[in-house]
Short mmCIF file of C-alpha atoms and ligand atoms in Angstrom, two decimals:
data_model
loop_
_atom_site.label_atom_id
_atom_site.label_comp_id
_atom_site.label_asym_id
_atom_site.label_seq_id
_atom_site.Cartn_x
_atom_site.Cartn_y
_atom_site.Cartn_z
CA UNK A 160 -10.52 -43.70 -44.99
CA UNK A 161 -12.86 -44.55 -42.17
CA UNK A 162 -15.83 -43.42 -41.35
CA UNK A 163 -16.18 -40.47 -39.17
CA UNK A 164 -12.10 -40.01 -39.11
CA UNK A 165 -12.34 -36.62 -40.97
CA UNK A 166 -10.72 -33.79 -38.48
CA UNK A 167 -12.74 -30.72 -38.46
CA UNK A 168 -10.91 -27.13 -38.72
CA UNK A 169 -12.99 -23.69 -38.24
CA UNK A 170 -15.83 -25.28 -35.95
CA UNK A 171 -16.81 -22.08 -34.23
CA UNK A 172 -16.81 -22.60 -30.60
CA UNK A 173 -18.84 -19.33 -29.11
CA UNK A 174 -21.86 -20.59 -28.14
CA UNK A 175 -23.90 -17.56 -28.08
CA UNK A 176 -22.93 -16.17 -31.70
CA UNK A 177 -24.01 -20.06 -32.99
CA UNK A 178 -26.85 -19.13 -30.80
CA UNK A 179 -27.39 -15.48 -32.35
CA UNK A 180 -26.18 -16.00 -35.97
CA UNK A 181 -27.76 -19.45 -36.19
CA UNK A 182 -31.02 -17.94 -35.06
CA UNK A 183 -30.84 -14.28 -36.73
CA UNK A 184 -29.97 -15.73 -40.49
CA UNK A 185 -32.93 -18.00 -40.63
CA UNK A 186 -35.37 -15.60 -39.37
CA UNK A 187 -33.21 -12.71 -42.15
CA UNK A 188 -33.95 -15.32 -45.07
CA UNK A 189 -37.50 -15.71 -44.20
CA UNK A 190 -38.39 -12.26 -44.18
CA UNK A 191 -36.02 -12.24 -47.77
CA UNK A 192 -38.31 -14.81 -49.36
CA UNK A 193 -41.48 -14.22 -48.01
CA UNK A 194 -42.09 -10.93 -45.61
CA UNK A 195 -45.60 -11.70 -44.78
CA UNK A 196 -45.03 -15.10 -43.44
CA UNK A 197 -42.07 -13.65 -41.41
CA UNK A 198 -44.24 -11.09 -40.13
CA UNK A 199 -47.26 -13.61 -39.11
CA UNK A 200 -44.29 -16.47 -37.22
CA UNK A 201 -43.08 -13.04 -35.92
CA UNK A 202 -46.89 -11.48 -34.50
CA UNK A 203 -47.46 -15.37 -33.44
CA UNK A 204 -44.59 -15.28 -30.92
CA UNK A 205 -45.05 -11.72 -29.80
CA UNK A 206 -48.20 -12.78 -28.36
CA UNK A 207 -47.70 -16.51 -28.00
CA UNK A 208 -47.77 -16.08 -23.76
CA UNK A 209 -50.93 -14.48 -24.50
CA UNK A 210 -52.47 -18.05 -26.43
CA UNK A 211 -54.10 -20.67 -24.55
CA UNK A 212 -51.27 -23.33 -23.66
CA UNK A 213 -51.61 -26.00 -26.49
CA UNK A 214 -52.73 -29.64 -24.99
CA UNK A 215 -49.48 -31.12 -24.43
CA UNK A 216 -50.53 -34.48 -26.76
CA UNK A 217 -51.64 -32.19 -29.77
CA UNK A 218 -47.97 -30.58 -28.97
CA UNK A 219 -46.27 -33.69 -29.23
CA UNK A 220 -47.78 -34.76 -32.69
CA UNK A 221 -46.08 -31.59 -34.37
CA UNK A 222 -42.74 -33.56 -34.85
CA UNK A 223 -42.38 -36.00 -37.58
CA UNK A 224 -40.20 -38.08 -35.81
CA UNK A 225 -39.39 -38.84 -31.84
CA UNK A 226 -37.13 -40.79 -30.29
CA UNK A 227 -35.69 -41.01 -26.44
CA UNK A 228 -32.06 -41.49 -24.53
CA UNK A 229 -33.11 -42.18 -20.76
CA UNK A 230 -34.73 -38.15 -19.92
CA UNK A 231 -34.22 -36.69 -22.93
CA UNK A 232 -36.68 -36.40 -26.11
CA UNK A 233 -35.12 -35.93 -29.64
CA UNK A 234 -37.41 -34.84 -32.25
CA UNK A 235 -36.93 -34.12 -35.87
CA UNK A 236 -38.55 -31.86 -38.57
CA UNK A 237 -38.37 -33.14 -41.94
CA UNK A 238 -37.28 -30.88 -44.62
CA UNK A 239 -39.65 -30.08 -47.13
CA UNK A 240 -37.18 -30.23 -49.90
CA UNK A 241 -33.45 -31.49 -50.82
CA UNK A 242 -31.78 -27.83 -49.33
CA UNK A 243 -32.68 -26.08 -45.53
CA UNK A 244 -35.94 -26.14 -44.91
CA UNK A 245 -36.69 -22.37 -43.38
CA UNK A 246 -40.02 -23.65 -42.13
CA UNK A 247 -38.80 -26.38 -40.43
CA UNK A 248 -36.87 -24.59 -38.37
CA UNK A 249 -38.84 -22.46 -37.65
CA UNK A 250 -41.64 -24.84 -36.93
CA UNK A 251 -39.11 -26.13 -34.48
CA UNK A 252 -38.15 -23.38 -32.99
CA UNK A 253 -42.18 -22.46 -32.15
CA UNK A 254 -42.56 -26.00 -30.94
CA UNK A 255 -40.09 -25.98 -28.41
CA UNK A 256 -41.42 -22.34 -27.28
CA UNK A 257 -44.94 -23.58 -26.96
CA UNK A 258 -43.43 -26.49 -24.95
CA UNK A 259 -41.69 -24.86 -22.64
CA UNK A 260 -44.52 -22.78 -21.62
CA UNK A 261 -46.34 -26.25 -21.13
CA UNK A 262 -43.91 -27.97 -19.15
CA UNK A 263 -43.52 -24.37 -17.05
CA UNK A 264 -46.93 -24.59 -15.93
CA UNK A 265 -47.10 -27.90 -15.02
CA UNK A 266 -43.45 -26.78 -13.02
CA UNK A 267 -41.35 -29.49 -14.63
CA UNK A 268 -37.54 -29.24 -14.67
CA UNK A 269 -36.61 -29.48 -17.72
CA UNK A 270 -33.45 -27.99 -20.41
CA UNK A 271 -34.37 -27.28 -24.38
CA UNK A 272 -32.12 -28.26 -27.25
CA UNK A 273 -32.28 -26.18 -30.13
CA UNK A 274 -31.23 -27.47 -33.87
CA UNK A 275 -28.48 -25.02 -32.80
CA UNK A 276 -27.37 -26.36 -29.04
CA UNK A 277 -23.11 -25.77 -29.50
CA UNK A 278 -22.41 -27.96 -26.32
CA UNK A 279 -24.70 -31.01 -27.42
CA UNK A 280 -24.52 -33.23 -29.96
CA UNK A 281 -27.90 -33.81 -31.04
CA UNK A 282 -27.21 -36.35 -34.41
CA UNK A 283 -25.12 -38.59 -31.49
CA UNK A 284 -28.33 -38.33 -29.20
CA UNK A 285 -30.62 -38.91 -31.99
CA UNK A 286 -28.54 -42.16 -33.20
CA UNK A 287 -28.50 -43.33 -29.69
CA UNK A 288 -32.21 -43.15 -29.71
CA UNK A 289 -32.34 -45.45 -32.47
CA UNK A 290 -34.01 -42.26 -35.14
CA UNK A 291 -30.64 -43.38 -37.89
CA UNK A 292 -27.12 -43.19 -37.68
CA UNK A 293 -23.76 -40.77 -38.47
CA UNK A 294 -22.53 -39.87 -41.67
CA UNK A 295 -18.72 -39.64 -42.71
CA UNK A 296 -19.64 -35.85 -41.36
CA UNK A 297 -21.51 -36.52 -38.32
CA UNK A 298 -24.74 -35.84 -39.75
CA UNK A 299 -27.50 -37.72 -38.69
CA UNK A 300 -29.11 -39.89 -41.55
CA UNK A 301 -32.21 -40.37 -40.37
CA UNK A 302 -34.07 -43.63 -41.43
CA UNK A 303 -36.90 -42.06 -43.42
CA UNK A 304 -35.35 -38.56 -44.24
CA UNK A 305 -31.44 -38.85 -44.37
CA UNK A 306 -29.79 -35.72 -43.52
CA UNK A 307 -32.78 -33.53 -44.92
CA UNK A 308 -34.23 -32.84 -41.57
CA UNK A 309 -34.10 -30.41 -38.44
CA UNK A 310 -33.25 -32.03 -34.76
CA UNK A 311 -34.34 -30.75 -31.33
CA UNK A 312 -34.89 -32.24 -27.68
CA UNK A 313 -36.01 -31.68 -24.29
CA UNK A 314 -34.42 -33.29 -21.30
CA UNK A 315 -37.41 -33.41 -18.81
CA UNK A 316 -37.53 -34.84 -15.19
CA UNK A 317 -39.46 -37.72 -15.35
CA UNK A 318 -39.70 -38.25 -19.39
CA UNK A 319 -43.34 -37.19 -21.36
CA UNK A 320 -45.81 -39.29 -22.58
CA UNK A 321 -44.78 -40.21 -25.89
CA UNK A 322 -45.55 -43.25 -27.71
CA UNK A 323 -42.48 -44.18 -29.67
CA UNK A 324 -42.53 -45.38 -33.01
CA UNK A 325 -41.26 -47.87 -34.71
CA UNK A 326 -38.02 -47.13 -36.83
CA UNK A 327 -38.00 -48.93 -39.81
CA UNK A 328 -35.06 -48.02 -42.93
CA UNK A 329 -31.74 -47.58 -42.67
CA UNK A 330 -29.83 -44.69 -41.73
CA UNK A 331 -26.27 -44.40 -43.81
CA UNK A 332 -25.23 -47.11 -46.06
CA UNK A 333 -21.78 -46.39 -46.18
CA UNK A 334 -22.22 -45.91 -49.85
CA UNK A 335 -19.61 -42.86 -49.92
CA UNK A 336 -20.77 -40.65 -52.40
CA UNK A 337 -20.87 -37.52 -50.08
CA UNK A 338 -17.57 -38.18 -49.59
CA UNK A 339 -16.37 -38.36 -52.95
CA UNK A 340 -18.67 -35.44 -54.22
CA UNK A 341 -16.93 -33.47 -51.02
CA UNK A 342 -15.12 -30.29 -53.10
CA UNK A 343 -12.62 -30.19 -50.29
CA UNK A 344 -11.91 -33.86 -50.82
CA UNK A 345 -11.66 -35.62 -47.54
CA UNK A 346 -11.18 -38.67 -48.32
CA UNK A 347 -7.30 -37.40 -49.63
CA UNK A 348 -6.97 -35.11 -47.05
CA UNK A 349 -8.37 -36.92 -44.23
CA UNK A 350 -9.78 -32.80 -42.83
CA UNK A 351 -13.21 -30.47 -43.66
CA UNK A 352 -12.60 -26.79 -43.26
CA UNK A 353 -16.26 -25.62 -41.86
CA UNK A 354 -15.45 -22.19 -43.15
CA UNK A 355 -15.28 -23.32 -46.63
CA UNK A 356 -19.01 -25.48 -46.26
CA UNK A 357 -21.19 -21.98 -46.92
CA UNK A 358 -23.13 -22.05 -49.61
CA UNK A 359 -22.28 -25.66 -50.38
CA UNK A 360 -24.44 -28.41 -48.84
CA UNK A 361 -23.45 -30.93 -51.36
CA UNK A 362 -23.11 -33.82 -48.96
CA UNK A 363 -26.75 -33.34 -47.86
CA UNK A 364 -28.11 -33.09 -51.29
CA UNK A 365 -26.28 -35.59 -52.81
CA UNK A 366 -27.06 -38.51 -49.80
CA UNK A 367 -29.72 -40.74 -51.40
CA UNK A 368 -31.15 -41.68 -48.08
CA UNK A 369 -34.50 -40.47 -48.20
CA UNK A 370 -34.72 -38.48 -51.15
CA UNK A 371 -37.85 -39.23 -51.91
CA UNK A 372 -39.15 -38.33 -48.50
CA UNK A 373 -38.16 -34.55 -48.92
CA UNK A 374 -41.13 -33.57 -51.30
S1 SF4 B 691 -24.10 -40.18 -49.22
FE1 SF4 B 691 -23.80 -42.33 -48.64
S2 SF4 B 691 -22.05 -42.31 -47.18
FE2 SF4 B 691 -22.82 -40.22 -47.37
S3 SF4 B 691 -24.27 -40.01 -45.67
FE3 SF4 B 691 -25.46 -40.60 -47.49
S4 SF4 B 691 -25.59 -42.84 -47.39
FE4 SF4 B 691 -23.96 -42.20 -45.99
S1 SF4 B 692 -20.85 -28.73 -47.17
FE1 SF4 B 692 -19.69 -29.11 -49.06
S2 SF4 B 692 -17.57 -28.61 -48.51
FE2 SF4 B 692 -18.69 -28.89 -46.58
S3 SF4 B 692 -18.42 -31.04 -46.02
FE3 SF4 B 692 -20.34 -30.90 -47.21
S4 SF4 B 692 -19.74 -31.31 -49.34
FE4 SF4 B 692 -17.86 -30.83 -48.20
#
């Protein structure tokens, strides 16, 4: 089978529940595992209007990756480990609060991609900004951190000042494990059920790209 053939069944198509759900679980399984870091990311954004707006260059330096398509920024949060990094999405999700009340006061126009945006497809913007490439999923593999990593992105008139790195490594090497290691076995049946992924993840922890990066 080719590469990025696989048909997808059960993708849910509601924006605002990926939106709610995607946003509500995260924030449910931090208080789980730790309710007094919940509670201080939770006081932090109650009064975050209330903070001094962060220097927009000590902003930018929170991602550990960037990369650009003509307007819009893509930038990733590396996983801390081989499974969902809670922090780093959270971590994401304060960064792009804090930088929308930047580019607000300076009165930019400018649109916000969170790691959960249904309608755009941030691992296709992130590959086109040279950060890795597409698993047989459509995961981005990002050079340095394969598929263990977070992506949002700003489209902003006019672009920010970022100084873009070089990106050395290789995204997916076609090597086909996830595929193989796939319990639903798409490589017979050519088709992924999403419905059946919970509580799986096996094709992100199994993807030797950048292993060693998530410690
Ligand atoms: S396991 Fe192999 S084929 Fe799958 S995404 Fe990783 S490098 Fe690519
Ligand atoms: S999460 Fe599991 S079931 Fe879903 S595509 Fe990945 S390996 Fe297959």
């Amino acid at each position: 089978m080719s590469r990025r053939s696989i048909r997808f069944r059960g993708v849910i198509k509601n924006g605002a529940a990926i939106e709610f759900f995607g946003t509500m679980i995260p924030s449910l399984l931090l208080f789980k595992r730790d309710p007094h870091a919940w509670w201080k990311r939770w006081r932090a954004r109650q009064g975050r209007n209330r903070q001094p707006l962060p220097s927009l260059d000590r902003l930018l330096n929170r991602p550990d990756d960037t990369g650009r398509v003509g307007e819009t920024h893509i930038f990733i949060f590396k996983w801390q480990s081989d499974v969902f990094d809670l922090d780093a999405f959270h971590d994401s999700h304060d960064f792009l609060l804090d930088l929308e009340r930047v580019l607000r006061a300076q009165g930019r126009r400018y649109r916000l991609y969170t790691s959960l945006s249904p309608k755009t497809n941030l691992p296709e913007l992130a590959a086109a900004a040279g950060l890795g490439d597409l698993s047989p999923f459509g995961l981005l593999i990002h050079r340095r951190f394969g598929p263990r990593m977070l992506i949002v992105g700003v489209e902003v008139e006019g672009g920010l000042p970022i100084h873009q790195p070089e990106h050395n490594g290789v995204g997916c090497t076609d090597c086909g494990l996830c595929l193989r290691l796939c319990p639903q076995a798409p490589e017979a049946s050519g088709e992924v059920d999403l419905r059946k992924c919970e509580g799986c993840g096996r094709c992100i922890t199994c993807c030797p790209v950048g292993k060693s990066a998530a410690t």
